[in-house]
XYZ file of C-alpha atoms in Angstrom:
654
model
C -132.204 72.461 13.750
C -130.397 72.380 10.464
C -126.640 72.378 10.224
C -125.579 75.358 8.117
C -124.281 74.606 4.721
C -120.542 74.626 4.299
C -119.212 76.282 1.148
C -118.068 74.059 -1.665
C -114.249 73.770 -1.556
C -112.431 75.703 -4.266
C -109.829 73.522 -5.965
C -106.990 74.989 -8.039
C -107.683 75.266 -11.703
C -105.217 73.585 -14.068
C -104.617 73.985 -17.742
C -105.002 70.734 -19.592
C -102.396 71.836 -22.100
C -102.287 69.467 -25.034
C -103.673 66.560 -23.017
C -107.251 65.370 -23.592
C -107.894 64.842 -19.884
C -106.963 66.407 -16.520
C -105.040 64.268 -14.092
C -106.378 64.605 -10.466
C -104.184 66.688 -8.221
C -103.260 66.041 -4.613
C -105.999 68.474 -3.514
C -108.582 66.415 -5.434
C -107.411 63.243 -3.725
C -107.541 64.805 -0.236
C -111.069 66.208 -0.785
C -112.348 62.879 -2.065
C -110.755 60.996 0.826
C -112.299 63.347 3.422
C -115.756 63.007 1.867
C -115.469 59.237 1.867
C -114.493 59.234 5.567
C -117.515 61.378 6.456
C -119.878 59.097 4.537
C -118.486 56.007 6.231
C -118.938 57.625 9.684
C -122.546 58.443 8.841
C -123.161 54.877 7.703
C -121.757 53.429 10.898
C -123.805 55.838 13.031
C -127.163 55.599 11.254
C -126.953 52.227 9.479
C -127.453 53.432 5.947
C -127.323 50.955 3.081
C -123.611 50.756 2.032
C -124.223 49.980 -1.632
C -126.531 52.948 -1.937
C -123.977 55.219 -0.317
C -121.193 53.990 -2.617
C -123.322 54.441 -5.693
C -124.047 58.009 -4.766
C -120.435 58.723 -3.828
C -119.277 57.804 -7.358
C -122.045 59.264 -9.529
C -122.750 57.887 -12.951
C -121.664 59.949 -15.959
C -124.255 62.496 -16.961
C -126.078 62.511 -13.605
C -126.504 65.705 -11.642
C -125.187 66.234 -8.192
C -128.801 66.449 -6.895
C -129.553 62.947 -8.225
C -126.412 61.648 -6.597
C -127.165 63.060 -3.144
C -126.631 60.710 -0.242
C -129.261 59.694 2.282
C -132.587 60.870 0.776
C -134.416 61.715 -2.418
C -135.704 65.088 -3.488
C -139.267 64.096 -2.582
C -138.434 63.510 1.106
C -136.148 66.512 1.466
C -137.268 69.384 3.672
C -137.978 72.782 2.200
C -134.835 74.368 0.995
C -133.027 71.100 0.585
C -133.798 70.979 -3.142
C -131.876 74.177 -3.620
C -129.013 72.730 -1.721
C -129.130 69.508 -3.778
C -129.220 71.466 -6.975
C -126.189 73.331 -5.801
C -124.349 70.039 -5.505
C -124.562 69.432 -1.730
C -124.880 66.022 -0.130
C -127.708 65.772 2.468
C -127.278 63.410 5.420
C -130.135 62.760 7.918
C -128.927 62.906 11.510
C -132.126 61.869 13.280
C -135.012 63.822 14.764
C -135.525 65.484 11.463
C -132.127 67.121 11.459
C -130.417 67.212 8.086
C -126.703 67.911 7.433
C -125.496 69.199 4.093
C -121.923 68.683 2.897
C -120.219 69.727 -0.297
C -119.269 66.964 -2.719
C -115.704 66.904 -4.071
C -115.252 68.984 -7.206
C -114.721 66.029 -9.500
C -116.443 67.475 -12.535
C -114.042 67.029 -15.463
C -113.423 69.594 -18.109
C -115.364 68.956 -21.279
C -117.888 67.079 -19.124
C -120.452 67.311 -21.905
C -118.734 64.280 -23.411
C -118.773 62.350 -20.169
C -121.521 60.107 -21.464
C -118.897 58.427 -23.647
C -117.625 56.739 -20.499
C -120.693 54.515 -20.382
C -119.428 52.366 -23.269
C -115.702 52.526 -22.342
C -114.770 49.116 -20.918
C -111.251 50.315 -20.079
C -112.565 52.467 -17.187
C -112.719 50.535 -13.889
C -116.017 50.327 -12.055
C -116.290 53.174 -9.578
C -113.527 55.270 -11.149
C -113.773 59.057 -10.523
C -115.465 61.113 -13.197
C -112.231 63.045 -13.824
C -110.653 59.941 -15.359
C -111.123 58.674 -18.861
C -112.267 61.701 -20.816
C -110.710 61.726 -24.259
C -108.899 59.245 -26.442
C -107.089 57.468 -23.601
C -107.707 57.108 -19.887
C -105.085 57.978 -17.267
C -104.658 54.280 -16.585
C -104.061 53.480 -20.276
C -100.485 53.740 -21.606
C -99.719 55.308 -24.959
C -97.366 54.063 -27.669
C -93.762 53.173 -26.815
C -93.011 53.014 -30.531
C -94.245 56.572 -31.044
C -92.105 57.923 -28.203
C -89.099 55.999 -29.539
C -89.534 57.317 -33.080
C -89.688 60.922 -31.897
C -86.639 60.416 -29.667
C -84.635 58.838 -32.499
C -85.635 61.552 -34.979
C -84.578 64.202 -32.477
C -81.170 62.566 -32.109
C -80.628 62.523 -35.877
C -81.975 66.030 -36.485
C -81.651 68.062 -33.268
C -84.873 69.899 -32.467
C -87.158 67.845 -34.714
C -88.463 65.735 -31.829
C -89.637 68.889 -29.999
C -92.064 69.919 -32.762
C -95.188 68.117 -31.341
C -94.479 69.342 -27.786
C -94.957 72.660 -26.023
C -91.251 73.356 -26.714
C -91.902 73.715 -30.429
C -90.211 77.129 -30.647
C -86.946 75.781 -29.268
C -87.113 72.867 -31.683
C -87.552 75.147 -34.688
C -84.622 77.317 -33.562
C -82.325 74.290 -33.173
C -83.333 72.959 -36.579
C -82.554 76.319 -38.181
C -79.085 76.380 -36.584
C -78.368 72.834 -37.765
C -79.462 73.660 -41.311
C -77.180 76.717 -41.390
C -74.161 74.730 -40.138
C -74.710 71.843 -42.543
C -75.250 74.261 -45.418
C -72.028 76.113 -44.637
C -70.025 72.873 -44.579
C -71.649 71.698 -47.808
C -70.720 74.971 -49.492
C -67.107 74.667 -48.325
C -66.875 71.124 -49.673
C -68.553 72.047 -52.955
C -66.503 75.157 -53.698
C -63.226 74.429 -51.881
C -60.617 71.719 -51.386
C -61.074 69.985 -47.985
C -57.346 69.278 -47.719
C -56.500 72.909 -48.347
C -59.034 74.010 -45.758
C -57.581 71.648 -43.156
C -54.028 72.853 -43.795
C -55.044 76.504 -43.904
C -57.302 76.722 -40.861
C -56.192 73.684 -38.863
C -52.809 75.295 -38.194
C -54.193 78.520 -36.709
C -54.390 78.086 -32.968
C -57.160 80.688 -32.288
C -59.378 79.031 -34.896
C -58.697 75.579 -33.430
C -59.571 76.814 -29.923
C -62.789 78.377 -31.243
C -63.683 75.112 -32.978
C -62.986 73.231 -29.735
C -65.439 75.422 -27.794
C -68.067 75.140 -30.547
C -67.803 71.340 -30.671
C -67.997 71.005 -26.880
C -71.058 73.255 -26.576
C -72.738 71.700 -29.610
C -72.267 68.189 -28.257
C -73.714 69.125 -24.852
C -76.752 70.809 -26.448
C -77.327 67.857 -28.762
C -77.216 65.332 -25.910
C -79.471 67.512 -23.729
C -81.969 67.769 -26.601
C -82.177 63.975 -26.793
C -83.009 63.638 -23.081
C -85.544 66.504 -23.112
C -87.271 65.097 -26.191
C -87.459 61.656 -24.627
C -88.882 62.950 -21.332
C -91.556 65.072 -23.030
C -92.761 62.178 -25.161
C -92.691 59.750 -22.243
C -95.093 62.082 -20.412
C -97.159 62.693 -23.515
C -97.588 58.966 -24.082
C -97.998 58.297 -20.308
C -95.395 55.543 -20.355
C -94.854 53.754 -17.063
C -92.828 50.881 -15.716
C -91.002 48.723 -18.278
C -92.171 50.848 -21.212
C -90.710 54.038 -19.725
C -87.485 52.231 -18.798
C -87.141 50.940 -22.372
C -87.706 54.439 -23.758
C -85.102 55.921 -21.429
C -82.619 53.166 -22.323
C -83.032 54.147 -25.983
C -82.346 57.783 -25.091
C -79.163 56.865 -23.202
C -77.973 54.739 -26.125
C -78.594 57.487 -28.673
C -76.929 60.066 -26.436
C -73.854 57.849 -26.166
C -73.731 57.412 -29.954
C -73.881 61.188 -30.407
C -71.471 62.012 -27.574
C -68.613 59.693 -28.549
C -67.748 61.407 -31.878
C -68.143 64.792 -30.225
C -65.821 63.886 -27.367
C -63.253 62.441 -29.794
C -63.386 65.550 -31.988
C -63.025 67.824 -28.971
C -60.087 65.754 -27.729
C -58.414 65.954 -31.144
C -58.887 69.721 -31.297
C -57.515 70.106 -27.781
C -54.443 68.046 -28.697
C -53.984 70.086 -31.877
C -54.043 73.430 -30.119
C -51.648 72.070 -27.497
C -49.235 70.999 -30.240
C -49.466 74.368 -31.977
C -48.534 76.008 -28.699
C -45.712 73.595 -27.885
C -42.465 75.563 -27.605
C -40.341 72.387 -27.808
C -41.688 71.091 -31.103
C -41.785 74.570 -32.654
C -38.794 76.171 -30.966
C -37.458 78.386 -33.733
C -36.966 82.119 -33.838
C -37.951 84.535 -36.568
C -34.528 84.334 -38.222
C -36.061 83.385 -41.571
C -38.560 85.959 -42.692
C -41.360 84.862 -44.962
C -42.966 86.964 -47.648
C -46.129 88.889 -46.749
C -49.286 88.220 -48.699
C -51.013 85.143 -50.017
C -47.838 83.153 -50.825
C -45.438 83.114 -47.852
C -42.739 81.440 -49.981
C -42.766 83.973 -52.792
C -39.335 85.327 -51.808
C -37.711 81.868 -51.450
C -36.806 79.754 -54.463
C -35.792 76.685 -52.439
C -35.984 75.627 -48.799
C -33.529 73.091 -47.359
C -34.619 71.127 -44.299
C -32.198 68.828 -42.470
C -33.829 65.653 -41.114
C -32.013 63.854 -38.303
C -32.869 60.465 -36.859
C -31.473 59.839 -33.400
C -30.994 56.119 -32.707
C -31.273 55.589 -28.947
C -30.519 51.877 -29.001
C -29.153 49.965 -25.978
C -25.674 49.801 -27.532
C -25.437 53.575 -28.003
C -23.909 56.238 -25.775
C -24.369 59.940 -26.277
C -26.194 61.605 -29.151
C -25.346 60.135 -32.537
C -27.676 61.016 -35.425
C -27.508 57.783 -37.400
C -29.963 59.039 -40.025
C -29.007 62.241 -41.821
C -31.125 63.522 -44.691
C -31.671 66.857 -46.351
C -34.858 67.685 -48.226
C -34.285 70.389 -50.826
C -37.722 71.712 -51.801
C -38.725 73.857 -54.729
C -41.261 76.206 -53.128
C -43.237 76.793 -56.307
C -43.856 73.222 -57.462
C -43.143 71.306 -54.260
C -40.758 68.964 -56.078
C -38.285 67.671 -53.550
C -34.815 66.174 -53.822
C -34.187 63.957 -50.779
C -30.473 63.470 -50.063
C -29.159 60.812 -47.685
C -25.712 61.042 -46.085
C -24.270 57.762 -44.795
C -23.476 57.763 -41.086
C -19.963 56.455 -41.785
C -18.944 59.292 -44.114
C -15.462 60.254 -42.878
C -13.269 63.356 -42.704
C -16.158 65.771 -43.114
C -15.237 69.408 -43.486
C -16.653 72.582 -41.999
C -17.323 76.006 -43.560
C -14.250 78.157 -43.991
C -13.679 80.623 -41.200
C -15.636 78.638 -38.621
C -14.059 77.453 -35.359
C -14.351 73.724 -36.276
C -12.702 74.415 -39.667
C -9.758 76.008 -37.907
C -9.596 73.029 -35.548
C -9.701 70.514 -38.452
C -8.480 72.222 -41.654
C -8.120 68.880 -43.467
C -11.374 67.427 -42.252
C -12.690 65.927 -38.997
C -10.030 63.598 -37.522
C -10.531 63.701 -33.758
C -11.411 60.049 -32.986
C -8.773 58.282 -35.093
C -8.842 55.937 -38.061
C -12.257 54.617 -39.123
C -13.900 56.519 -36.250
C -14.032 60.018 -37.685
C -17.604 59.609 -38.866
C -20.037 62.386 -39.559
C -22.375 61.112 -36.862
C -19.542 61.485 -34.288
C -19.349 65.254 -34.858
C -22.311 65.833 -32.519
C -20.780 63.992 -29.562
C -17.405 65.714 -30.157
C -18.884 69.218 -30.145
C -21.178 68.500 -27.229
C -18.827 66.504 -25.002
C -15.272 67.506 -26.019
C -15.148 71.045 -27.413
C -18.290 72.983 -26.479
C -15.966 75.955 -25.882
C -15.710 76.384 -29.658
C -19.401 77.369 -29.651
C -19.718 80.044 -26.951
C -23.270 80.938 -26.022
C -24.672 78.037 -28.035
C -27.207 75.905 -26.164
C -26.842 73.031 -28.619
C -23.260 72.843 -29.952
C -23.725 69.306 -31.249
C -26.564 70.357 -33.521
C -24.626 73.421 -34.694
C -21.503 71.408 -35.553
C -23.515 68.718 -37.362
C -25.366 71.356 -39.352
C -22.039 72.901 -40.395
C -20.713 69.525 -41.530
C -23.856 68.778 -43.562
C -23.833 72.207 -45.223
C -20.192 71.878 -46.239
C -20.682 68.311 -47.475
C -23.647 69.040 -49.745
C -22.938 72.654 -50.582
C -26.443 73.636 -49.399
C -27.504 76.155 -46.799
C -29.678 74.453 -44.171
C -32.674 76.654 -43.389
C -34.479 74.470 -40.844
C -33.997 71.181 -39.083
C -36.234 68.468 -37.616
C -34.882 65.744 -35.341
C -36.842 62.559 -34.674
C -36.088 59.912 -32.103
C -36.287 56.663 -34.077
C -38.641 55.244 -31.459
C -40.781 58.245 -32.267
C -40.762 57.143 -35.892
C -42.305 53.846 -34.754
C -44.962 55.769 -32.832
C -45.740 57.866 -35.908
C -46.194 54.751 -38.047
C -48.512 53.269 -35.432
C -50.444 56.539 -35.304
C -51.331 56.340 -39.007
C -52.274 52.665 -38.708
C -49.106 51.130 -40.197
C -47.795 51.014 -43.757
C -48.043 48.520 -46.603
C -44.754 47.739 -48.303
C -43.249 44.915 -50.362
C -40.138 43.838 -48.456
C -37.316 42.914 -50.822
C -35.730 40.260 -48.556
C -35.810 39.003 -44.986
C -34.609 41.908 -42.813
C -33.097 40.847 -39.436
C -34.595 42.165 -36.196
C -31.660 42.698 -33.867
C -28.041 41.796 -34.527
C -24.895 43.748 -33.841
C -24.417 43.828 -30.058
C -27.492 41.633 -29.570
C -28.700 38.439 -31.173
C -31.105 38.260 -34.095
C -34.599 37.823 -32.647
C -36.569 37.495 -35.853
C -37.079 38.864 -39.319
C -39.231 41.272 -41.249
C -40.357 38.719 -43.801
C -39.945 39.078 -47.545
C -43.012 39.943 -49.597
C -46.041 42.126 -49.054
C -46.292 43.123 -45.409
C -48.390 45.484 -43.358
C -45.753 46.880 -41.002
C -46.575 48.341 -37.626
C -44.227 50.818 -35.987
C -41.935 48.201 -34.466
C -41.320 46.320 -37.719
C -41.134 49.525 -39.801
C -38.426 50.788 -37.457
C -36.388 47.594 -37.777
C -36.799 47.645 -41.534
C -35.223 51.123 -41.482
C -32.473 50.642 -38.870
C -31.292 47.037 -39.294
C -27.597 46.712 -40.284
C -27.054 43.007 -39.654
C -25.845 41.346 -42.845
C -25.838 44.566 -44.852
C -24.041 47.916 -45.000
C -24.824 51.547 -44.371
C -25.649 52.195 -48.006
C -28.314 49.503 -48.026
C -29.584 50.873 -44.724
C -29.794 54.395 -46.188
C -31.706 53.005 -49.138
C -34.239 51.292 -46.859
C -34.569 54.420 -44.749
C -35.378 56.540 -47.769
C -37.843 53.952 -48.996
C -39.723 53.628 -45.692
C -39.821 57.408 -45.151
C -41.275 57.968 -48.595
C -43.695 55.068 -48.156
C -45.016 56.684 -44.982
C -45.403 59.963 -46.878
C -47.306 58.157 -49.648
C -49.571 56.264 -47.236
C -50.442 59.300 -45.118
C -53.519 61.256 -46.154
C -55.928 63.658 -44.512
C -58.532 60.992 -43.671
C -56.053 58.611 -42.045
C -54.405 61.438 -40.137
C -57.772 62.817 -38.981
C -58.733 59.440 -37.511
C -55.507 59.279 -35.506
C -54.899 62.899 -34.514
C -54.462 62.317 -30.748
C -51.960 59.472 -31.273
C -50.127 61.365 -34.001
C -49.874 64.524 -31.935
C -48.797 62.588 -28.841
C -46.016 60.902 -30.805
C -44.976 64.257 -32.275
C -44.782 65.993 -28.908
C -42.730 63.182 -27.365
C -40.263 62.544 -30.153
C -39.902 65.464 -32.578
C -37.927 68.658 -32.197
C -37.680 71.420 -34.806
C -36.587 75.023 -35.114
C -39.721 76.008 -37.042
C -41.302 79.087 -35.413
C -44.890 78.705 -34.248
C -45.825 81.717 -36.347
C -44.730 79.874 -39.522
C -46.619 76.606 -38.945
C -49.356 77.644 -41.355
C -46.771 78.416 -44.060
C -45.154 74.992 -43.586
C -48.556 73.321 -43.788
C -49.018 74.997 -47.163
C -45.527 73.843 -48.201
C -46.326 70.263 -47.126
C -49.352 70.298 -49.387
C -47.188 71.429 -52.306
C -44.692 68.649 -51.551
C -47.468 66.075 -51.579
C -48.512 67.240 -55.017
C -44.964 67.675 -56.366
C -43.455 64.457 -55.016
C -40.064 63.191 -53.850
C -37.033 61.923 -55.637
C -34.281 60.099 -53.754
C -30.562 60.787 -54.026
C -28.572 58.700 -51.522
C -24.797 59.099 -51.329
C -23.640 55.560 -52.050
C -20.504 54.002 -53.609
C -21.701 55.043 -57.063
C -21.305 58.655 -55.899
C -18.190 58.502 -53.715
C -16.339 56.236 -51.333
C -17.336 56.951 -47.732
C -13.798 56.302 -46.411
C -12.159 58.714 -48.856
C -14.904 61.008 -50.106
C -14.527 63.443 -52.992
C -16.260 66.465 -51.502
C -15.953 68.771 -54.565
C -17.585 66.050 -56.654
C -20.377 65.599 -54.080
C -21.250 69.305 -54.350
C -21.471 69.107 -58.138
C -23.495 65.915 -57.889
C -25.942 67.609 -55.495
C -26.588 70.447 -57.942
C -27.037 68.006 -60.821
C -29.448 65.975 -58.695
C -31.522 69.070 -57.914
C -31.732 69.811 -61.637
C -32.756 66.207 -62.219
C -35.473 66.421 -59.561
C -37.096 69.250 -61.508
C -36.904 67.440 -64.849
C -39.433 64.619 -64.665
C -41.570 62.492 -62.385
C -43.307 59.170 -62.591
C -46.222 57.333 -61.053
C -44.919 54.245 -59.248
C -44.653 54.477 -55.439
C -41.621 53.096 -53.650
C -43.814 50.807 -51.550
C -43.897 48.476 -54.568
C -47.556 49.028 -55.409
C -48.280 49.376 -59.130
C -50.131 52.439 -60.359
C -49.357 55.032 -57.715
C -50.412 58.635 -57.581
C -49.435 60.887 -60.405
C -46.566 63.130 -59.649
C -45.302 61.061 -56.754
C -41.774 61.439 -58.008
C -40.702 57.889 -57.275
C -37.999 55.753 -58.757
C -38.712 52.299 -60.145
C -36.585 49.431 -58.905
C -35.860 46.266 -60.805
C -38.125 44.274 -58.587
C -40.956 46.723 -59.082
C -40.680 46.323 -62.829
C -40.762 42.545 -62.561
C -43.514 42.231 -59.963
C -46.391 43.818 -61.882
C -47.102 45.812 -65.030
C -46.665 49.488 -64.290
C -46.005 52.806 -65.933
C -42.324 53.631 -66.080
C -40.914 56.970 -64.936
C -39.488 59.109 -67.704
C -36.608 61.383 -66.702
C -35.341 64.078 -68.990
C -31.565 64.099 -69.600
C -29.329 66.577 -67.843
C -28.086 69.653 -69.581
C -24.852 68.952 -71.484
C -21.740 69.972 -69.638
C -19.082 72.260 -71.087
C -16.541 69.450 -71.272
C -18.953 66.971 -72.748
C -16.271 64.741 -74.312
C -14.782 63.772 -70.968
C -15.701 60.483 -69.376
C -17.597 60.332 -66.077
C -14.815 58.282 -64.595
C -12.036 60.617 -65.723
C -10.694 63.648 -63.988
C -8.152 66.043 -65.375
C -4.573 66.216 -64.227
C -5.172 69.784 -63.119
C -7.406 68.496 -60.321
C -10.751 69.358 -61.908
C -13.662 67.317 -60.669
C -15.249 64.846 -63.075
C -18.714 65.466 -64.399
C -21.399 64.186 -62.032
C -23.549 61.210 -62.932
C -27.044 61.033 -61.496
C -28.344 57.532 -60.882
C -31.777 57.302 -62.443
C -32.782 54.397 -60.238
C -31.171 55.160 -56.861
C -33.419 52.894 -54.763
C -32.968 49.821 -56.947
C -30.764 48.026 -54.373
C -33.616 47.926 -51.838
C -36.562 47.481 -54.167
C -38.395 44.142 -54.564
C -36.492 41.696 -56.755
C -33.038 42.647 -55.465
C -31.975 40.340 -52.644
C -28.338 41.460 -52.532
C -27.990 43.594 -49.376
C -24.677 44.952 -50.581
C -26.364 46.644 -53.511
């Protein structure tokens, strides 16, 4: 009796893809294991030769399944067995002439015509299945770690390039096209436009900043994902295992980190920028000042006057006292700026006629008594003593101080910005510090506390702490010297700041701004002020501090101050030089800086040329003379106003 033939098992077909061989599946392994178990049972039952059985179980390359049959040869097979052998069945004698046929595992590899090449391949283990080793490499042979690493690295530099040799080629080409378009657009903007102008124009529009934030976040995620996908595909393609695969993955993680860090920083900077642009405390103004429609928002404004207040919150201070008071008068067409400083100890300030404070103090501010009626005390008086004079005003101290400044200088204040002096230190730290040549040792501390150190004379790189003490120190000097140093450090910061340094410190700069700066600039006008800031950078500053050469702070001549302010504005439009107030020779053209005596002696430099003022109607009168009829003398504009605090002048009293 013959056991009926069982059909040959049908194994799932697989596409080899781009591989040169087919890796055995789990079904292949199960079929081969079952066949081996049946052969071993037959050997134990009938005592067949083991070596012969093993040789037939793993047929040699090129042999037919009939030649590899187990248990008998074709000559001894019963009728009909040859057909079964030719069909690939294994014949096992069971005694008494009974033969059992079993299907062999379907181990025939694709492209088996080339299987004879296995005979001379020493890398294939003895007895390995016929499905292993066809092609350039065997399944037990690893590919090139270097090749996988090169493709991974190239894909991290040029997203999509590493996918070209894989089955994801279409995605790689699409990513490469997107990258080329983005890079080309940026190159065109840099080639045909000014990067600084682009930053000021588009970096102050909140919707554009939010859109850029989303684009950067998505782009970074796609880029990082592309690196990992590229690495995985090439690890499989090269059949990397063990340490080689771990090394390849470590490279992918490293490259992903290198790509992700700049993306995360850029996204964080954009997020901070859009938060600042939406901050109602920093930009808290209303639409009281209308700007011109069209390309130039300042077309209908000849000059803009911005009051700058520095609030010193030192341990010896009570209440709000703006110890730094400046006004920047800006020509909107050229950006040329006259920077006026008012000493904190200017007394008996007056208020605009018809205002409530003017009716309260018709002869000037005299509330606190002799030597205490300072301009910086007006804020605390209005806020703590007479807020009733400013009904409905949320900030009477600011309103009263603004009135006093307007009446002192004869200028209408359009906007204000108030900075906590600690915030000034944070701003200096945010831009990485400033380089300045210190004219003498400046004490750190003093007054109500002891001197704890000095800002040393000579070239120094000042961080925020030391820059603040350079600006605020009064020990061993006077308010005029302090005003001079304040103007110098403020202008030095403006000279040192540039788009690249600001871009590298955007989160710190914005954090310091949000914590310490308050303005009445409307959020809708931020873009216009960014354009104005760019004009100021090109036009430059010129300093005009009110010092003893202008008027005595204890008995000021306010009519003269107003004439002097107008003459100073005319002077600011007349001529500019090229030496920065930091003390560095050869500054930027058009910086509008004065040259101190020390600056002239420290290094060869180009000297500022200032055109003379227009002749006055009473040109024969002396600057020091005033008429008996009470007319104010002709104003004299100091052509070197920062000389007392420039290098080479060690006299703190000017």
